[in-house]
Each structure stands twice: as structure tokens, then as C-alpha cells.
Tab-separated table of C-alpha atoms and ligand atoms in Angstrom:
chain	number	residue	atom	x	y	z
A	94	UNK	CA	4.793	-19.474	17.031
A	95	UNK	CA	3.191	-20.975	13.796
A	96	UNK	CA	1.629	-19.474	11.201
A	97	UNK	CA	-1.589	-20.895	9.250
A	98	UNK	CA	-1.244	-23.853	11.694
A	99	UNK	CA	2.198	-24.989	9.657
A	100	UNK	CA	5.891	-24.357	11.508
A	101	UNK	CA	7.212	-21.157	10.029
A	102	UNK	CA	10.604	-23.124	8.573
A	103	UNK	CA	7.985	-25.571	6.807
A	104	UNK	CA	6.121	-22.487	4.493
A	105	UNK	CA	10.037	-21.253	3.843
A	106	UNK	CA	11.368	-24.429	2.323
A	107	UNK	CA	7.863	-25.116	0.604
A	108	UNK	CA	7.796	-22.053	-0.471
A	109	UNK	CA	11.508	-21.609	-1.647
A	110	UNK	CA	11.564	-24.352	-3.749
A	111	UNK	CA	7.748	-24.000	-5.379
A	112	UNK	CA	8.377	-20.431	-6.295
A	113	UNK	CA	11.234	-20.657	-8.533
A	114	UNK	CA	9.941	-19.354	-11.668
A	115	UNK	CA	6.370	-17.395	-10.213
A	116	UNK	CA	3.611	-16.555	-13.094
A	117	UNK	CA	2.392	-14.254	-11.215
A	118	UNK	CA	3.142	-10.969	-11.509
A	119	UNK	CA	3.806	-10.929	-15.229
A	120	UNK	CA	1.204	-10.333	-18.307
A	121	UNK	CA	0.860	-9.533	-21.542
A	122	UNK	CA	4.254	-10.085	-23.612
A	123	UNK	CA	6.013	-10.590	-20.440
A	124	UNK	CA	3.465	-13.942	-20.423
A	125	UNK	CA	4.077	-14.925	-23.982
A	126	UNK	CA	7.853	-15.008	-23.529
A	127	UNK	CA	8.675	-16.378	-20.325
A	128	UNK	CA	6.405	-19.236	-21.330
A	129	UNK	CA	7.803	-19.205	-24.768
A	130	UNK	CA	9.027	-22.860	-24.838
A	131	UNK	CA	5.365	-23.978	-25.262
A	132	UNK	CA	4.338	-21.997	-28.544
A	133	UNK	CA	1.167	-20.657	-26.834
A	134	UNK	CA	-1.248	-18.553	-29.340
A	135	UNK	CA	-2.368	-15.810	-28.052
A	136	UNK	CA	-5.652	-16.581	-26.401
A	137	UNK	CA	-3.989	-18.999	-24.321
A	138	UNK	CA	-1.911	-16.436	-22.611
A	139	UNK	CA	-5.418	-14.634	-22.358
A	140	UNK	CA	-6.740	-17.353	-20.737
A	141	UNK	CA	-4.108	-17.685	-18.309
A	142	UNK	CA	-4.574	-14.261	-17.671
A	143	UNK	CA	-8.115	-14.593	-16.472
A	144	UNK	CA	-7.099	-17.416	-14.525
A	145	UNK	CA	-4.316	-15.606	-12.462
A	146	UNK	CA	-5.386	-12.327	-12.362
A	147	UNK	CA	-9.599	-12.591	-12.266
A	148	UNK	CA	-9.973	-15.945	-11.105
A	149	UNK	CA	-6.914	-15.925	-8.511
A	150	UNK	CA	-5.955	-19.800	-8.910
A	151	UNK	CA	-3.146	-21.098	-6.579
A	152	UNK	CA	-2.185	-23.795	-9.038
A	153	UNK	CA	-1.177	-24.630	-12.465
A	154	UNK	CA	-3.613	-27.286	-12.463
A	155	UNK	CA	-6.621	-24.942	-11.285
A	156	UNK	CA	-6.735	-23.077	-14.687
A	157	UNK	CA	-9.101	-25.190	-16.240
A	158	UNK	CA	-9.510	-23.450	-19.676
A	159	UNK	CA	-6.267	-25.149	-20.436
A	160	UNK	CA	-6.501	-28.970	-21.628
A	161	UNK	CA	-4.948	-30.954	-18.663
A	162	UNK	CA	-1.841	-32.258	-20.391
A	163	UNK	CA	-0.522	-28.181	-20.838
A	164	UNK	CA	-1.380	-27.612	-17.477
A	165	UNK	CA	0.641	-30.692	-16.227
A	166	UNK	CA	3.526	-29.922	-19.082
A	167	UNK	CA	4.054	-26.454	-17.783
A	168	UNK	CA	3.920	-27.473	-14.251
A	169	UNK	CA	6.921	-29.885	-14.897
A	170	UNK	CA	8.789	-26.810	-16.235
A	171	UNK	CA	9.459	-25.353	-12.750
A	172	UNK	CA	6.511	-22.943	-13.636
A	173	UNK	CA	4.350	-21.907	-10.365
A	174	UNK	CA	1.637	-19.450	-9.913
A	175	UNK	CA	3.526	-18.007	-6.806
A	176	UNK	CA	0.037	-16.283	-5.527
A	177	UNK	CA	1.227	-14.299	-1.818
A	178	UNK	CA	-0.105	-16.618	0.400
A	179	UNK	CA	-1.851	-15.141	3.728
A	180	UNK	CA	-0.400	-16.863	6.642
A	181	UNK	CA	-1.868	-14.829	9.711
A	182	UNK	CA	-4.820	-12.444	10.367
A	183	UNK	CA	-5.340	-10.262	13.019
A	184	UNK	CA	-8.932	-8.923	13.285
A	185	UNK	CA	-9.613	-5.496	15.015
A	186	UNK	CA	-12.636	-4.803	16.730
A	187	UNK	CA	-13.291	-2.224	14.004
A	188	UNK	CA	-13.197	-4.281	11.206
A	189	UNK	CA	-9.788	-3.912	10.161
A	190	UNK	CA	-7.897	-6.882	9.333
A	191	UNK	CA	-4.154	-6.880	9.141
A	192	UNK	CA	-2.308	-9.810	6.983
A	193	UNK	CA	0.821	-11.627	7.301
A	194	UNK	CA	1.600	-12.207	3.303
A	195	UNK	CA	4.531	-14.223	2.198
A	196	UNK	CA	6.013	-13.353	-0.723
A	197	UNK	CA	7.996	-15.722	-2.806
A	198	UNK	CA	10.841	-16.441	-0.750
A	199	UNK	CA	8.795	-16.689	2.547
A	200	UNK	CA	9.471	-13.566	4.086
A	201	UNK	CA	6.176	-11.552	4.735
A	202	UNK	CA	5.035	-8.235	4.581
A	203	UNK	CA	1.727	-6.194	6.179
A	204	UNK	CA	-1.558	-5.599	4.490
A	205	UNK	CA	-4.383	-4.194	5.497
A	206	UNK	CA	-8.120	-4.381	5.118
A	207	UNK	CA	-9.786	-1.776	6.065
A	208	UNK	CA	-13.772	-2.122	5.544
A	209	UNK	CA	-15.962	1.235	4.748
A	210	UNK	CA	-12.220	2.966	3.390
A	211	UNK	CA	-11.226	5.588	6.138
A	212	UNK	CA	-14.321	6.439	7.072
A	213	UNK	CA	-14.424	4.368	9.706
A	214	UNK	CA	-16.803	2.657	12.176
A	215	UNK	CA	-17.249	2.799	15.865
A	216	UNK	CA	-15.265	0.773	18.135
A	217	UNK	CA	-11.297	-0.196	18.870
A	218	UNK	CA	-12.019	-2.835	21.409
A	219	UNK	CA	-11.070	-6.563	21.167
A	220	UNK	CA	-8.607	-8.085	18.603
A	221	UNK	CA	-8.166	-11.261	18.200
A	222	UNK	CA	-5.681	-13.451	15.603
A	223	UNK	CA	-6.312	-16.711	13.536
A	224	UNK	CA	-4.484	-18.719	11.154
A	225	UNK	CA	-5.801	-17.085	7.922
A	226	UNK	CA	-8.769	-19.128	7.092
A	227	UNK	CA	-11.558	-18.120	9.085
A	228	UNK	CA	-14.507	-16.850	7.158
A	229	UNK	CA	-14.950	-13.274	6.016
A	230	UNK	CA	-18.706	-12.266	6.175
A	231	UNK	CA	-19.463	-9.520	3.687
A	232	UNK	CA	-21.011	-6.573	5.550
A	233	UNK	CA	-19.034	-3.657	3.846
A	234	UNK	CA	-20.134	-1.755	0.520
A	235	UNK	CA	-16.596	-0.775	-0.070
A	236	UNK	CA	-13.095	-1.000	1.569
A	237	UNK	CA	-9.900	0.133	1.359
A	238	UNK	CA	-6.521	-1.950	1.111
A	239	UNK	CA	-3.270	-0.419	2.211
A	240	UNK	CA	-0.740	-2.622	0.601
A	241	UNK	CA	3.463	-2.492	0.837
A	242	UNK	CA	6.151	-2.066	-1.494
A	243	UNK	CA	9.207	-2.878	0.525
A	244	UNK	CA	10.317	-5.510	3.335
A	245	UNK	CA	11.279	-2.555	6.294
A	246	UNK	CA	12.058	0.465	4.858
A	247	UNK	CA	15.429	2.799	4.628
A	248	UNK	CA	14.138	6.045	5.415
A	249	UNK	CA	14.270	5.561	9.008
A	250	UNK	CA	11.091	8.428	9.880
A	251	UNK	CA	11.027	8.693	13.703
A	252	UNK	CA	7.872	8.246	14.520
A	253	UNK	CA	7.352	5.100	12.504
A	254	UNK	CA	7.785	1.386	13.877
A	255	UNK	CA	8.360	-0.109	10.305
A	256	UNK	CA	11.708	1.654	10.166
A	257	UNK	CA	12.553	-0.053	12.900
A	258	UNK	CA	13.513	-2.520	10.451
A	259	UNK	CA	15.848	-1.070	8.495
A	260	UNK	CA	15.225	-2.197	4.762
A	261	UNK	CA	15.267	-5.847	4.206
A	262	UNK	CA	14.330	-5.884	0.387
A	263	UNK	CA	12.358	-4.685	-2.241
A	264	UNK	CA	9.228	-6.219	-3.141
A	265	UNK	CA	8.928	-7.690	-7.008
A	266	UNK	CA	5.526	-6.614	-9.341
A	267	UNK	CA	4.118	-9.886	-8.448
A	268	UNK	CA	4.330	-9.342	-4.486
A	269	UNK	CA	2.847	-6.251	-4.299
A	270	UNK	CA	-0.045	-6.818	-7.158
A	271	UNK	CA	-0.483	-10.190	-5.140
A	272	UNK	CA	-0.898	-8.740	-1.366
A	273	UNK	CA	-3.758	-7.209	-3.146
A	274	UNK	CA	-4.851	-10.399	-4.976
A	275	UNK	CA	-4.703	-12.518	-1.619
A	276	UNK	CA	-6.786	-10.381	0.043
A	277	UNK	CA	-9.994	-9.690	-2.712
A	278	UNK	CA	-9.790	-13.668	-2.428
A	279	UNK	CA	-10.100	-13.845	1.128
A	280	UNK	CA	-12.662	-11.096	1.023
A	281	UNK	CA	-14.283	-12.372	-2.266
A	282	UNK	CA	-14.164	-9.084	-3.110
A	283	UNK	CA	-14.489	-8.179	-7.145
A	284	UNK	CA	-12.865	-4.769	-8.457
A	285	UNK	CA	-15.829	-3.714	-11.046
A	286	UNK	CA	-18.505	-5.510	-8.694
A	287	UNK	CA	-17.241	-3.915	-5.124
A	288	UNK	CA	-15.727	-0.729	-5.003
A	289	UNK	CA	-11.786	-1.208	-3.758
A	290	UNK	CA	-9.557	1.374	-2.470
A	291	UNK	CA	-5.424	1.010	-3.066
A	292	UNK	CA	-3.474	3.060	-0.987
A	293	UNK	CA	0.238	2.347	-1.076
A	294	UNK	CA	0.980	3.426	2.482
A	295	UNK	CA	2.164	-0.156	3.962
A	296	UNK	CA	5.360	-1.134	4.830
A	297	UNK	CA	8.424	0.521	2.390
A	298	UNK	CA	8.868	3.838	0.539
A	299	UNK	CA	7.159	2.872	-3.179
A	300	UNK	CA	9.895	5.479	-5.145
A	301	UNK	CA	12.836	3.595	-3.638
A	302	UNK	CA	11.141	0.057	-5.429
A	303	UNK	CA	10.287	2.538	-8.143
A	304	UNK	CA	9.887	0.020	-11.508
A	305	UNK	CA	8.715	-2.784	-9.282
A	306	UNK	CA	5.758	-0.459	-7.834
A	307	UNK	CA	4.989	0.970	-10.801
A	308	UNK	CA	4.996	-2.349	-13.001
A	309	UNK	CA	2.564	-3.568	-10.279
A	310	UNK	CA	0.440	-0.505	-10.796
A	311	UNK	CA	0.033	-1.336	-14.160
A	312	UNK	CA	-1.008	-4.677	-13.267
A	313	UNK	CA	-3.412	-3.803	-10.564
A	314	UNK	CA	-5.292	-1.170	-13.303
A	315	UNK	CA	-4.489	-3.463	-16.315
A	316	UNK	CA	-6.111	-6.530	-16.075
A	317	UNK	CA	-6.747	-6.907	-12.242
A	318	UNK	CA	-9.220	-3.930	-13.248
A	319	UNK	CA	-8.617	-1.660	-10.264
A	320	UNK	CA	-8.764	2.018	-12.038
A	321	UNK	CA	-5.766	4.438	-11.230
A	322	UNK	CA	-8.153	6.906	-9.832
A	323	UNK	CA	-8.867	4.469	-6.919
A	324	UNK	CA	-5.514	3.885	-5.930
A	325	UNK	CA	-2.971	6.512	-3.993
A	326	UNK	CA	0.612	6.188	-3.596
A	327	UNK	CA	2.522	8.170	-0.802
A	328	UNK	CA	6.119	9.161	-0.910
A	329	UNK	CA	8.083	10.640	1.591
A	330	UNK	CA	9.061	12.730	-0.763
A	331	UNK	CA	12.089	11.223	-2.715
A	332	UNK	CA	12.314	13.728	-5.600
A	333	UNK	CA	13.276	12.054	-8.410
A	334	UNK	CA	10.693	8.979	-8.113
A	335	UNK	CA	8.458	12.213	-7.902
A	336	UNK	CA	9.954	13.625	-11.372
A	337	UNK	CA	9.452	9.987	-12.561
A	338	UNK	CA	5.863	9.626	-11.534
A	339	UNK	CA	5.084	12.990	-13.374
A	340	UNK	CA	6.189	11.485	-16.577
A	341	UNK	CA	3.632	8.481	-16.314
A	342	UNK	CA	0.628	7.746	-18.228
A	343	UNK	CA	-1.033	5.739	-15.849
A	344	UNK	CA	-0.521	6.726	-11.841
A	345	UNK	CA	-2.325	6.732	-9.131
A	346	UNK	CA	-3.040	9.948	-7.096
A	347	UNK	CA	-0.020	11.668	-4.978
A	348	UNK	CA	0.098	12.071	-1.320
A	349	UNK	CA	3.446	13.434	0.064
A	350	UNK	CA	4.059	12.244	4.030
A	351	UNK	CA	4.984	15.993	5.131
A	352	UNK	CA	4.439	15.710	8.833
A	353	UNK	CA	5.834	18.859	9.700
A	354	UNK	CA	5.473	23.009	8.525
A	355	UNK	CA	9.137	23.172	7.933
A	356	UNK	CA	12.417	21.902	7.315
A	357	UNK	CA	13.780	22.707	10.966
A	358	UNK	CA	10.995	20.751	12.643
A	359	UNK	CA	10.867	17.853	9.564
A	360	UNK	CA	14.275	17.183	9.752
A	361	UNK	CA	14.213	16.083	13.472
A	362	UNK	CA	11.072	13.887	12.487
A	363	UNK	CA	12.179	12.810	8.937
A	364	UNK	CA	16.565	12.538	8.487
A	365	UNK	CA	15.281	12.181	4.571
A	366	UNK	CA	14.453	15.697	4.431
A	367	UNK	CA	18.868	16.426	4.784
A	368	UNK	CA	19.177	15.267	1.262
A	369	UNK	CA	15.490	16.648	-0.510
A	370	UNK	CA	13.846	20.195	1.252
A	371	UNK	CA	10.286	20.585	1.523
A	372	UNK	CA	10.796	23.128	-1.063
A	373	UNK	CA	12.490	20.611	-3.170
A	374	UNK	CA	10.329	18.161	-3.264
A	375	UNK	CA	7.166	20.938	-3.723
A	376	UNK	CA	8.829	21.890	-6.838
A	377	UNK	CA	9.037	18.095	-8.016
A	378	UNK	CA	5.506	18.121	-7.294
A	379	UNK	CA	4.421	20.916	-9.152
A	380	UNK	CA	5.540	18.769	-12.261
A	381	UNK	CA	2.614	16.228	-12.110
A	382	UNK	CA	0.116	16.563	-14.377
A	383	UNK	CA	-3.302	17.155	-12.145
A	384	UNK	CA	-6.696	15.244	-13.857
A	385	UNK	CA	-9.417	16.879	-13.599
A	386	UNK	CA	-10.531	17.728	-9.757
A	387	UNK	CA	-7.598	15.897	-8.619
A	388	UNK	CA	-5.815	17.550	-5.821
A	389	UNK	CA	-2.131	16.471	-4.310
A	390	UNK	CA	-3.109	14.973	-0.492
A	391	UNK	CA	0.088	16.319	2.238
A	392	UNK	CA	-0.592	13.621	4.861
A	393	UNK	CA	0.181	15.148	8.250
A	394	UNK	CA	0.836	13.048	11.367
A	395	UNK	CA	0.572	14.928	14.485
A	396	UNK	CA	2.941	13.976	17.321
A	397	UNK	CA	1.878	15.915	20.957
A	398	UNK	CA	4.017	18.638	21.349
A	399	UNK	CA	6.255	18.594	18.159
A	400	UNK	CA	4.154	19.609	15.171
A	401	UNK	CA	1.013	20.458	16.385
A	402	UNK	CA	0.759	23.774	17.546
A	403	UNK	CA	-1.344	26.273	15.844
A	404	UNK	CA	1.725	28.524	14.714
A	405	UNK	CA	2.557	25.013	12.655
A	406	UNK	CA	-0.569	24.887	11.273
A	407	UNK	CA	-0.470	28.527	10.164
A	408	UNK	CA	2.909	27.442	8.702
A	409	UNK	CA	1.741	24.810	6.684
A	410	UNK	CA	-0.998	27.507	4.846
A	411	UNK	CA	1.780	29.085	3.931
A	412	UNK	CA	3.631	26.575	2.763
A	413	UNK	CA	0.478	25.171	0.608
A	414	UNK	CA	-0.316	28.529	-0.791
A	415	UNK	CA	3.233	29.674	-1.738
A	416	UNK	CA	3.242	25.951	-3.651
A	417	UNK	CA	0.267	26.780	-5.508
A	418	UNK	CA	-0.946	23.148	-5.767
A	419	UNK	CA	-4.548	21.873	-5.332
A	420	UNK	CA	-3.961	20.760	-2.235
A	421	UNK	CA	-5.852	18.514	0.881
A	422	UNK	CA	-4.285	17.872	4.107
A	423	UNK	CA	-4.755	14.595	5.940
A	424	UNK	CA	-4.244	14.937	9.175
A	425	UNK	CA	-4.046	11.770	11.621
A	426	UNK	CA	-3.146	11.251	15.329
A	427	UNK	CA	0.272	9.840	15.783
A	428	UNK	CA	-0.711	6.129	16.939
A	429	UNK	CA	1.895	4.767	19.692
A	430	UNK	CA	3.970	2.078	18.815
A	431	UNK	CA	6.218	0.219	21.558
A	432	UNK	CA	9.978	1.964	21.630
A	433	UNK	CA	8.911	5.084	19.970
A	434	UNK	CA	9.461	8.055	22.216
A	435	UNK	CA	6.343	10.346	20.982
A	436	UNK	CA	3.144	11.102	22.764
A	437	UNK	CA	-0.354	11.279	21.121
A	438	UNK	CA	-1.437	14.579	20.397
A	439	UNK	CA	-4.706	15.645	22.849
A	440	UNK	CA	-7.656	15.666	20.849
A	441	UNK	CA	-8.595	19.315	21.558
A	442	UNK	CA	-5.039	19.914	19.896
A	443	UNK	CA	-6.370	17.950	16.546
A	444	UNK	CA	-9.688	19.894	16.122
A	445	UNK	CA	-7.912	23.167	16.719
A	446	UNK	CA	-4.780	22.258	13.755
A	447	UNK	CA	-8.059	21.447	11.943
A	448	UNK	CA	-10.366	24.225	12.381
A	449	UNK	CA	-7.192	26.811	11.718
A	450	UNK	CA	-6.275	25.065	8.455
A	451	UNK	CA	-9.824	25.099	7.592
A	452	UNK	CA	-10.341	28.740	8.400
A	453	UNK	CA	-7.819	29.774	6.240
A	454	UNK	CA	-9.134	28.260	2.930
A	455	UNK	CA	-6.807	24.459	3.428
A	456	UNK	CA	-8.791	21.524	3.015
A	457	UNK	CA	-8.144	19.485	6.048
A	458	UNK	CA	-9.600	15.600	7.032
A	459	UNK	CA	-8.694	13.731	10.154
A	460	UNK	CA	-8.131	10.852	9.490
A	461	UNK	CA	-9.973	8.378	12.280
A	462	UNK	CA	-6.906	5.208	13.580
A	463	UNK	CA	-7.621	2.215	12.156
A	464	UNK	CA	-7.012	-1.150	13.721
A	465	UNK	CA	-4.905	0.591	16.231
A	466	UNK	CA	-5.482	-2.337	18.392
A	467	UNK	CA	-3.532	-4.781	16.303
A	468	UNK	CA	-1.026	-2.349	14.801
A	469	UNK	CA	-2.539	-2.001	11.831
A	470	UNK	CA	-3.227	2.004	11.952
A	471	UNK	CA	-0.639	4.239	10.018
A	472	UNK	CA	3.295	4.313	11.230
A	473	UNK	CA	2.337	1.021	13.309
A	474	UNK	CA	3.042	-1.731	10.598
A	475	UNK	CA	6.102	-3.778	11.692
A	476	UNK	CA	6.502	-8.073	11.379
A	477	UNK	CA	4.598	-8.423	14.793
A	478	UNK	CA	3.087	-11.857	15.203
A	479	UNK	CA	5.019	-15.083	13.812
A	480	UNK	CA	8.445	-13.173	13.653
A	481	UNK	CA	8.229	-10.344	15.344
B	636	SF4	S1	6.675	6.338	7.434
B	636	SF4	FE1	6.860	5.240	5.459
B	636	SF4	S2	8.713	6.102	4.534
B	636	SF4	FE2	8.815	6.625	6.711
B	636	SF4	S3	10.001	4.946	7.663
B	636	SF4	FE3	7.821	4.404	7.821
B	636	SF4	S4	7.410	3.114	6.035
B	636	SF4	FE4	9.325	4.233	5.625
């Protein structure tokens, strides 16, 4: 298998020796001193700035605001941009596009486009999977990216092919502000200009990377211009990156991965809830700060037969009330993934959990699959395609 029409072990050397001291990923002061050797004023580092973070250049040499002889001078210093390079797409007949993205040692991770946010359009019918390059024709008016925070992930949910994986590693700052760079570059997408959804739902649990995913948020709202209030982390509810997040001054919006009415039934689905209850981590909750109108989202995947009676749903009310938290639920339809032994809720099942949550006062969304047929839909994001 290749990827981007180059031999996989070809990107990993490249890549492994260009990316020894990656730009991006760092700003401000961070800038300023690990480029400190070169006495740069100030507006220099701005300048750079623009160039990595607005303009998205893959090379030194591309930011052209610096006189050529700096460019060349820093380039000689082992200094790369270290952009996360997209090495295969996989286009869903929905519009979704899932992303290979390696990060700076070569190892990739999963992104995903998903045109028109959640909302959706019609249609799950053919995939098909190129090396990266072909071109993106704009016919969206805004879109949603769902971008990782770990390689695999430790917390080893049931119903998810990602833990499959087991953890690998943490992602750095750079990696995860940069899946999101690669992609408004493919996209030619422009945060101010286009309106761009971040939901940190990839690959990974973002409170186990904790400073990594946070340093990137700040990034991704600092000068990649991407307001907090457009971007939405979800935990599976690892209370103390929970007490952390209630101490910050800039955070995106809370969704907890609940997936179940309580602990009996969660623990079966979810080993993490052994070491943090569900009333735990609802009283970590209650310690974040809600803006204005914001409200906590308890994303709720429904597996046929295990969570999705109506009793459960009546227990979740319960459960949201007693919490006394503005409060959504997002409920979506477990999506299959090979060597997972679940089965799909029946649809009549999904309108019913939603009409009785409803009824009683909950806020409740289904969420519609996306990309389903190229694993790119919610639990299905594993290294399928040059690795997998
Ligand atoms: S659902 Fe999220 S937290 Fe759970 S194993 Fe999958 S990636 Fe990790």
C-alpha cells in the first residue's frame, strides 16, 4: 500500500529527519525563544506567525515577508515548519472526508471533514480513496472538523474500534492544531471567512494529553482565529482533566461520552467508569463555569439491546435532573465496526429513547452517521488504509 503515491518507509525517513526541531505548533514567546539564536524583533516573529498559522506555508523558504538570506539561515539551523502532512483521503458519498495525517515522526492519526457540521446530507453510498491531492470543490457554507488528540487511545470503551489500538502516544500542540491546519488548506477554508466547527472527538481521550490539547486550543483560538465557542471537546469523563478544564480561561464547550443511564450498565460498556462514577464525574462537572446559554452536551451512543430501552432513557432524566446542569443529550446510532460484538439499535428504538427524553423536559438530538461508509462516523476511527 502507498500513501500520497510515495512508499510509506519513504514519508517516515523524510519525515524523521526534516522534523527535528518543528515551528509549528509554537507562538508567541514560545517563537521568540526557540528561535532566539537569530535576535528576531518582534514583528518578525509576527510575521512568521502569519506565515505558519494564516498562510499555512510548508517551508521555511515560503514565508516571503522574511528577506531570503533569514529564511535560508534558519533553515540551516535544523529549523522546519513540520505542517501534518495529509497522506490519504477517503471520500464518502456524503461528503465526508476522512484524512490520514502524519504527524512529525510519521505515524498518522484520523481527521475528519465533515461538510454542513452534523446536519448532514442525504446519501451513504459510494466511497472512494485518493492520494490526498485531488481537488476539493467548495459547495458547503460551513463544516465541521473532528480532529484527534492521541495515537489509539487507553480507555479501551467497548464499542469503539480506536481502542482497538491500545494507546500508541500522545499527540504534541503542533499535531493536533496542525490536523486542523492541513485540512482548512486542503479545503481552502478561512476561520473568520467560513464558519468552522472543532470537535475534539477523533482518535484519543483529550484529558489524558491534557497540556498538549489544551496548548493546541489556545493555538487554534489564538492566532489560527477559530473562537472557543466553535470548538467542543469530549471526555470520557476523566475527572480531574474535568476539574482542570473548569479552571480555564479559554475552553471550548463540554460534552461527556456517557453512553449509558448508570454505572451497572456503563461499566460493562466503559471499564473507565471502575475508577470515576457517573456521579463522580457529574460532580466534576458541576464545577465548570457555564457562558451564557451554554449547556453541557452527554453524548449517548445507543447499542441494540444494551442501553436503549425506554426504562434507560427514563434513567438518564433522572440522572440529568438530579445533576442540575443545563444539559443536551446527543444521541447517535452505534455504527458497526469489524470485531466489535454490538448490533445497531432499530430505528423505531432511536425515535422512541428520543421522544421519551423529549417528553420529559431533556433536550435530545440524533445525531445522523457520518461517513459511515469509510469509517469515518463516531467510534469507527481506527489506522484503516496504508497501515491498517
Ligand atoms: S470512545 Fe473515545 S475515549 Fe473511548 S476508547 Fe474510543 S477514542 Fe478512546
Amino acid at each position: 500500500m502507498t500513501t500520497g503515491g510515495k512508499p510509506l518507509t519513504t514519508i517516515l525517513d523524510a519525515r524523521g529527519a526534516a522534523s527535528e526541531r518543528p515551528l509549528f505548533g509554537l507562538w508567541n514567546e514560545e517563537l521568540s525563544e526557540a528561535l532566539q539564536e537569530f535576535g528576531l524583533l518582534r514583528y518578525r516573529i509576527r510575521q512568521l506567525e502569519t506565515a505558519l498559522y494564516r498562510q499555512k506555508v510548508a517551508e521555511i523558504g515560503e514565508v516571503t515577508t522574511w528577506p531570503r538570506e533569514l529564511r535560508e539561515k534558519v533553515a540551516a539551523a535544523g529549523f522546519r515548519v513540520g505542517l501534518p502532512e495529509i497522506v490519504e483521503t477517503f471520500r464518502s458519498g456524503d461528503g465526508t472526508e476522512r484524512y490520514l495525517i502524519a504527524g512529525n515522526d510519521g505515524q498518522t492519526v484520523e481527521t475528519v471533514w465533515m461538510p454542513e457540521g452534523d446536519g448532514g446530507e442525504e446519501g451513504d453510498s459510494a466511497s472512494n480513496s485518493d492520494g490526498g491531492d485531488a481537488e476539493s470543490k467548495k459547495n458547503w457554507s460551513r463544516a465541521t472538523i473532528c480532529v484527534s488528540s492521541q495515537i489509539g487511545c487507553a480507555v479501551n470503551c467497548q464499542f469503539c474500534l480506536t481502542a482497538k489500538l491500545g494507546i500508541i502516544r500522545n499527540l504534541t500542540a503542533g499535531e493536533i492544531a496542525g490536523q486542523v491546519a492541513a485540512v482548512l488548506k486542503r479545503q481552502e477554508a478561512e476561520p473568520g471567512r467560513d464558519r468552522i466547527n472543532l470537535v475534539f472527538m477523533g482518535m484519543g481521550e483529550p484529558f489524558l494529553n491534557y497540556d498538549a490539547f489544551m496548548a493546541a486550543v489556545r493555538l487554534l483560538a489564538g492566532p489560527m482565529e477559530i473562537p472557543e465557542s466553535r470548538m467542543t471537546v469530549s471526555t470520557s469523563g476523566i475527572v480531574p482533566g474535568i476539574l482542570r478544564f473548569a479552571q480555564e480561561k479559554v475552553r471550548p464547550k463540554l460534552a461527556i461520552s456517557l453512553n449509558a443511564p448508570n454505572d451497572e450498565v456503563r461499566e460493562g460498556i466503559m471499564p473507565v467508569t471502575r475508577k470515576w462514577s457517573i456521579a463522580e464525574v457529574m460532580d466534576a462537572v458541576r464545577q465548570v463555569p457555564l457562558r451564557q446559554r451554554e449547556r453541557i452536551t452527554f453524548e449517548y451512543v445507543l447499542l441494540g439491546g444494551v442501553n436503549d430501552r425506554l426504562e434507560h432513557a427514563d434513567e438518564v432524566v433522572r440522572l440529568v435532573r438530579r445533576a442540575q446542569i443545563p444539559a443536551k443529550v446527543n444521541l447517535i446510532a452505534w455504527n458497526p465496526g469489524p470485531g466489535i460484538p454490538f448490533t445497531m439499535p432499530q430505528a423505531e428504538d432511536v425515535a422512541r429513547f428520543q421522544e421519551r427524553l423529549r417528553e420529559q423536559g431533556v433536550p435530545a438530538f440524533v445525531r445522523r452517521p457520518r461517513g459511515r461508509d469509510i469509517y469515518a462516523a463516531c467510534g469507527q476511527l481506527k489506522k484503516t488504509g496504508s497501515q491498517g
